[in-house]
Amino acid sequence: SQTIHQWPATLVQPVGSPLSLECTVEGTSNPNLYWYRQAAGRGLQLLFYSVGIGQISSEVPQNLSASRPQDRQFILSSKKLLLSDSGFYLCAWSGRGGLSYGYTFGSGTRLTVV
Amino acid sequence: GENVEQHPSTLSVQEGDSAVIKCTYSDSASNYFPWYKQELGKRPQLIIDIRSNVGEKKDQRIAVTLNKTAKHFSLHITETQPEDSAVYFCAASLQIKTIFGAGTRLFVKA
């Protein structure tokens, strides 16, 4: 069966520090991968998505970046965090094909920038 | 791009009553409409979905309806229970991308 791992679960970082969040998927090949951010009490904002190794699409201009060095690995990074980067970060995967599919989300990373 | 509006933002019902959450989408090309439930502090989980070639789908106490002409879709929960209390998100998808509504916080009072 397919599983998705996301870490760390909780992170407190000072303003201006770098960030690296990692997500890996097991039990499937060629997944579509996504990073979403959820501010406290708010909806899900699409940040990045990827349809293959090295292929990254950005939805929102900001100081975050994403990379997909391997088929089932998706990384969210920042060189210098801002206070506004605080939130709940969720990685997700979906199957690929001609149809859209529902997402399976990782357990999330709660990031607090202080 | 796609925009999804969701109403109401908060909904409080008595246990056993029905709950209805409504969404509208802007891109008529969207063809897949999933609904997610998110309990406090946890990840969203897919609870039901509907494709654009179907008008209604039911799974036990939950059902979704889709009106493609009006670009409306709704989630119906019957015989609500306290464990239905959560935030519910509607979404609209076209192939790769999924855009979410802002969420509805449902409270079911025992």
Short mmCIF file of C-alpha atoms in Angstrom, two decimals:
data_model
loop_
_atom_site.label_atom_id
_atom_site.label_comp_id
_atom_site.label_asym_id
_atom_site.label_seq_id
_atom_site.Cartn_x
_atom_site.Cartn_y
_atom_site.Cartn_z
CA SER A 1 0.00 0.00 0.00
CA GLN A 2 1.03 3.58 -0.51
CA THR A 3 2.31 5.70 2.35
CA ILE A 4 3.56 9.25 2.60
CA HIS A 5 6.08 10.43 5.15
CA GLN A 6 6.66 14.03 6.09
CA TRP A 7 9.08 15.45 8.61
CA PRO A 8 9.69 17.09 10.94
CA ALA A 9 6.30 17.26 12.63
CA THR A 10 7.06 20.50 14.46
CA LEU A 11 9.66 23.17 13.85
CA VAL A 12 10.46 26.49 15.52
CA GLN A 13 12.88 28.62 13.54
CA PRO A 14 14.18 32.18 13.93
CA VAL A 15 13.55 34.80 11.29
CA GLY A 16 16.26 34.72 8.65
CA SER A 17 17.18 31.08 9.18
CA PRO A 18 17.01 28.46 6.39
CA LEU A 19 14.33 25.81 6.04
CA SER A 20 14.20 22.31 4.65
CA LEU A 21 11.08 20.12 4.85
CA GLU A 22 11.11 16.68 3.32
CA CYS A 23 8.41 14.41 2.00
CA THR A 24 8.72 10.90 0.63
CA VAL A 25 6.17 8.54 -0.86
CA GLU A 26 6.32 4.76 -0.82
CA GLY A 27 4.41 2.13 -2.74
CA THR A 28 3.81 4.05 -5.94
CA SER A 29 5.74 5.31 -8.94
CA ASN A 30 5.55 8.58 -10.86
CA PRO A 31 3.24 10.32 -8.39
CA ASN A 32 2.17 13.92 -8.72
CA LEU A 33 3.54 15.70 -5.64
CA TYR A 34 2.31 18.86 -3.96
CA TRP A 35 3.17 21.31 -1.19
CA TYR A 36 0.30 23.19 0.46
CA ARG A 37 0.36 25.69 3.31
CA GLN A 38 -2.43 26.22 5.79
CA ALA A 39 -2.38 29.35 7.93
CA ALA A 40 -4.06 29.06 11.35
CA GLY A 41 -7.80 28.59 10.88
CA ARG A 42 -7.55 29.08 7.14
CA GLY A 43 -7.79 27.11 3.92
CA LEU A 44 -5.18 25.26 1.90
CA GLN A 45 -2.95 27.32 -0.34
CA LEU A 46 -1.16 25.51 -3.17
CA LEU A 47 2.54 26.40 -3.15
CA PHE A 48 4.23 23.99 -5.57
CA TYR A 49 3.47 20.91 -7.58
CA SER A 50 5.58 18.47 -9.53
CA VAL A 51 4.81 15.91 -12.21
CA GLY A 52 8.30 14.43 -12.37
CA ILE A 53 11.92 14.59 -11.29
CA GLY A 54 13.25 18.13 -11.58
CA GLN A 55 9.86 19.47 -12.77
CA ILE A 56 8.53 22.09 -10.39
CA SER A 57 5.64 24.50 -10.89
CA SER A 58 5.24 27.43 -8.53
CA GLU A 59 1.85 28.88 -7.72
CA VAL A 60 2.72 31.75 -5.42
CA PRO A 61 5.74 34.06 -5.67
CA GLN A 62 7.53 34.06 -2.32
CA ASN A 63 10.81 33.20 -0.67
CA LEU A 64 10.13 29.45 -0.75
CA SER A 65 11.39 26.95 -3.31
CA ALA A 66 10.83 23.28 -3.99
CA SER A 67 12.88 20.49 -5.49
CA ARG A 68 12.26 16.91 -6.56
CA PRO A 69 15.63 15.16 -6.67
CA GLN A 70 14.09 11.69 -6.86
CA ASP A 71 10.79 10.33 -8.16
CA ARG A 72 9.25 9.94 -4.70
CA GLN A 73 10.98 12.75 -2.82
CA PHE A 74 9.78 16.32 -2.58
CA ILE A 75 11.60 19.03 -0.63
CA LEU A 76 10.44 22.49 0.41
CA SER A 77 13.16 25.01 1.17
CA SER A 78 13.85 28.58 2.07
CA LYS A 79 17.12 30.46 2.37
CA LYS A 80 15.75 33.03 4.83
CA LEU A 81 12.48 32.56 6.70
CA LEU A 82 10.01 35.38 7.29
CA LEU A 83 7.47 35.65 10.10
CA SER A 84 4.74 35.24 7.49
CA ASP A 85 6.09 31.79 6.60
CA SER A 86 4.58 30.37 9.81
CA GLY A 87 1.88 27.80 9.16
CA PHE A 88 1.00 24.17 8.73
CA TYR A 89 2.79 22.71 5.69
CA LEU A 90 1.29 19.70 4.03
CA CYS A 91 2.80 17.47 1.40
CA ALA A 92 0.44 15.40 -0.75
CA TRP A 93 0.56 12.92 -3.59
CA SER A 94 -1.90 11.81 -6.20
CA GLY A 95 -1.92 9.25 -8.96
CA ARG A 96 -1.08 10.24 -12.47
CA GLY A 97 -3.14 9.69 -15.56
CA GLY A 98 -5.70 11.33 -17.74
CA LEU A 99 -8.07 11.83 -14.83
CA SER A 100 -7.72 13.86 -11.66
CA TYR A 101 -7.43 11.93 -8.42
CA GLY A 102 -7.89 12.69 -4.76
CA TYR A 103 -4.90 13.51 -2.62
CA THR A 104 -3.29 11.62 0.18
CA PHE A 105 -1.74 14.11 2.56
CA GLY A 106 1.26 13.70 4.80
CA SER A 107 0.87 14.33 8.51
CA GLY A 108 2.10 17.90 8.14
CA THR A 109 4.79 20.13 9.60
CA ARG A 110 3.80 22.89 11.96
CA LEU A 111 6.31 25.71 11.40
CA THR A 112 6.57 28.63 13.75
CA VAL A 113 8.93 31.43 12.76
CA VAL A 114 9.95 33.54 15.75
CA GLY B 1 -7.20 30.46 -12.72
CA GLU B 2 -9.71 28.44 -10.74
CA ASN B 3 -11.39 30.00 -7.72
CA VAL B 4 -13.51 28.05 -5.23
CA GLU B 5 -15.94 29.75 -2.85
CA GLN B 6 -17.29 27.81 0.13
CA HIS B 7 -20.20 28.60 2.45
CA PRO B 8 -20.87 28.78 5.30
CA SER B 9 -17.57 29.29 7.09
CA THR B 10 -19.08 27.94 10.32
CA LEU B 11 -22.05 25.62 10.78
CA SER B 12 -23.56 24.43 14.03
CA VAL B 13 -26.19 21.67 14.07
CA GLN B 14 -27.87 19.48 16.63
CA GLU B 15 -26.95 15.82 16.67
CA GLY B 16 -29.23 13.93 14.28
CA ASP B 17 -29.91 16.93 12.06
CA SER B 18 -28.58 17.34 8.53
CA ALA B 19 -25.74 19.61 7.47
CA VAL B 20 -25.24 21.12 4.03
CA ILE B 21 -22.09 22.83 2.76
CA LYS B 22 -22.11 24.62 -0.57
CA CYS B 23 -19.34 25.50 -3.01
CA THR B 24 -19.05 27.29 -6.31
CA TYR B 25 -16.19 27.16 -8.79
CA SER B 26 -15.18 29.48 -11.58
CA ASP B 27 -13.45 27.33 -14.22
CA SER B 28 -16.01 25.37 -16.22
CA ALA B 29 -13.22 23.02 -17.36
CA SER B 30 -12.79 21.62 -13.82
CA ASN B 31 -13.92 18.01 -13.88
CA TYR B 32 -13.24 16.50 -10.46
CA PHE B 33 -14.64 17.67 -7.12
CA PRO B 34 -13.29 16.04 -3.94
CA TRP B 35 -14.30 16.77 -0.36
CA TYR B 36 -11.91 16.52 2.58
CA LYS B 37 -12.44 16.32 6.32
CA GLN B 38 -9.82 17.72 8.66
CA GLU B 39 -9.98 17.04 12.37
CA LEU B 40 -8.18 19.39 14.73
CA GLY B 41 -4.41 19.25 14.29
CA LYS B 42 -4.56 16.45 11.73
CA ARG B 43 -4.17 16.06 8.00
CA PRO B 44 -7.12 16.48 5.62
CA GLN B 45 -8.60 13.18 4.50
CA LEU B 46 -10.62 12.49 1.37
CA ILE B 47 -14.18 11.51 2.30
CA ILE B 48 -16.04 11.57 -1.00
CA ASP B 49 -15.58 12.83 -4.56
CA ILE B 50 -17.57 13.34 -7.71
CA ARG B 51 -16.62 13.65 -11.36
CA SER B 52 -18.20 16.05 -13.80
CA ASN B 53 -20.07 13.31 -15.68
CA VAL B 54 -22.09 12.46 -12.55
CA GLY B 55 -24.77 14.57 -10.88
CA GLU B 56 -24.95 12.89 -7.49
CA LYS B 57 -23.02 10.37 -5.40
CA LYS B 58 -23.84 8.88 -2.03
CA ASP B 59 -21.82 6.98 0.56
CA GLN B 60 -23.77 6.04 3.67
CA ARG B 61 -24.60 9.30 5.50
CA ILE B 62 -22.79 11.62 3.09
CA ALA B 63 -23.76 12.66 -0.41
CA VAL B 64 -22.47 15.13 -2.95
CA THR B 65 -24.38 16.84 -5.72
CA LEU B 66 -22.99 18.69 -8.72
CA ASN B 67 -24.69 21.24 -10.96
CA LYS B 68 -22.27 21.83 -13.84
CA THR B 69 -24.43 24.48 -15.47
CA ALA B 70 -24.47 26.63 -12.36
CA LYS B 71 -20.97 25.55 -11.31
CA HIS B 72 -22.25 24.58 -7.87
CA PHE B 73 -21.56 21.50 -5.79
CA SER B 74 -22.68 20.58 -2.30
CA LEU B 75 -21.94 18.17 0.53
CA HIS B 76 -24.87 16.74 2.50
CA ILE B 77 -24.39 14.95 5.81
CA THR B 78 -27.47 13.29 7.28
CA GLU B 79 -28.04 12.09 10.84
CA THR B 80 -25.04 14.03 12.07
CA GLN B 81 -23.01 12.68 14.96
CA PRO B 82 -20.53 14.43 17.31
CA GLU B 83 -17.65 12.71 15.49
CA ASP B 84 -18.65 14.58 12.32
CA SER B 85 -17.36 17.75 13.98
CA ALA B 86 -14.39 18.92 11.90
CA VAL B 87 -13.41 21.33 9.15
CA TYR B 88 -14.65 20.32 5.71
CA PHE B 89 -12.99 21.49 2.49
CA CYS B 90 -14.43 21.36 -0.99
CA ALA B 91 -12.09 21.45 -3.96
CA ALA B 92 -12.12 21.63 -7.74
CA SER B 93 -9.55 19.91 -9.93
CA LEU B 94 -8.49 19.95 -13.53
CA GLN B 95 -5.93 17.23 -14.19
CA ILE B 96 -2.92 18.17 -12.10
CA LYS B 97 -4.02 21.06 -9.90
CA THR B 98 -6.57 21.13 -7.10
CA ILE B 99 -7.86 24.38 -5.67
CA PHE B 100 -9.49 24.28 -2.25
CA GLY B 101 -12.29 26.28 -0.73
CA ALA B 102 -11.63 28.14 2.52
CA GLY B 103 -13.28 25.46 4.64
CA THR B 104 -16.39 25.05 6.80
CA ARG B 105 -16.06 24.41 10.51
CA LEU B 106 -18.88 22.05 11.46
CA PHE B 107 -19.95 21.70 15.09
CA VAL B 108 -22.34 18.90 15.98
CA LYS B 109 -23.91 19.45 19.39
CA ALA B 110 -24.83 16.39 21.40
#
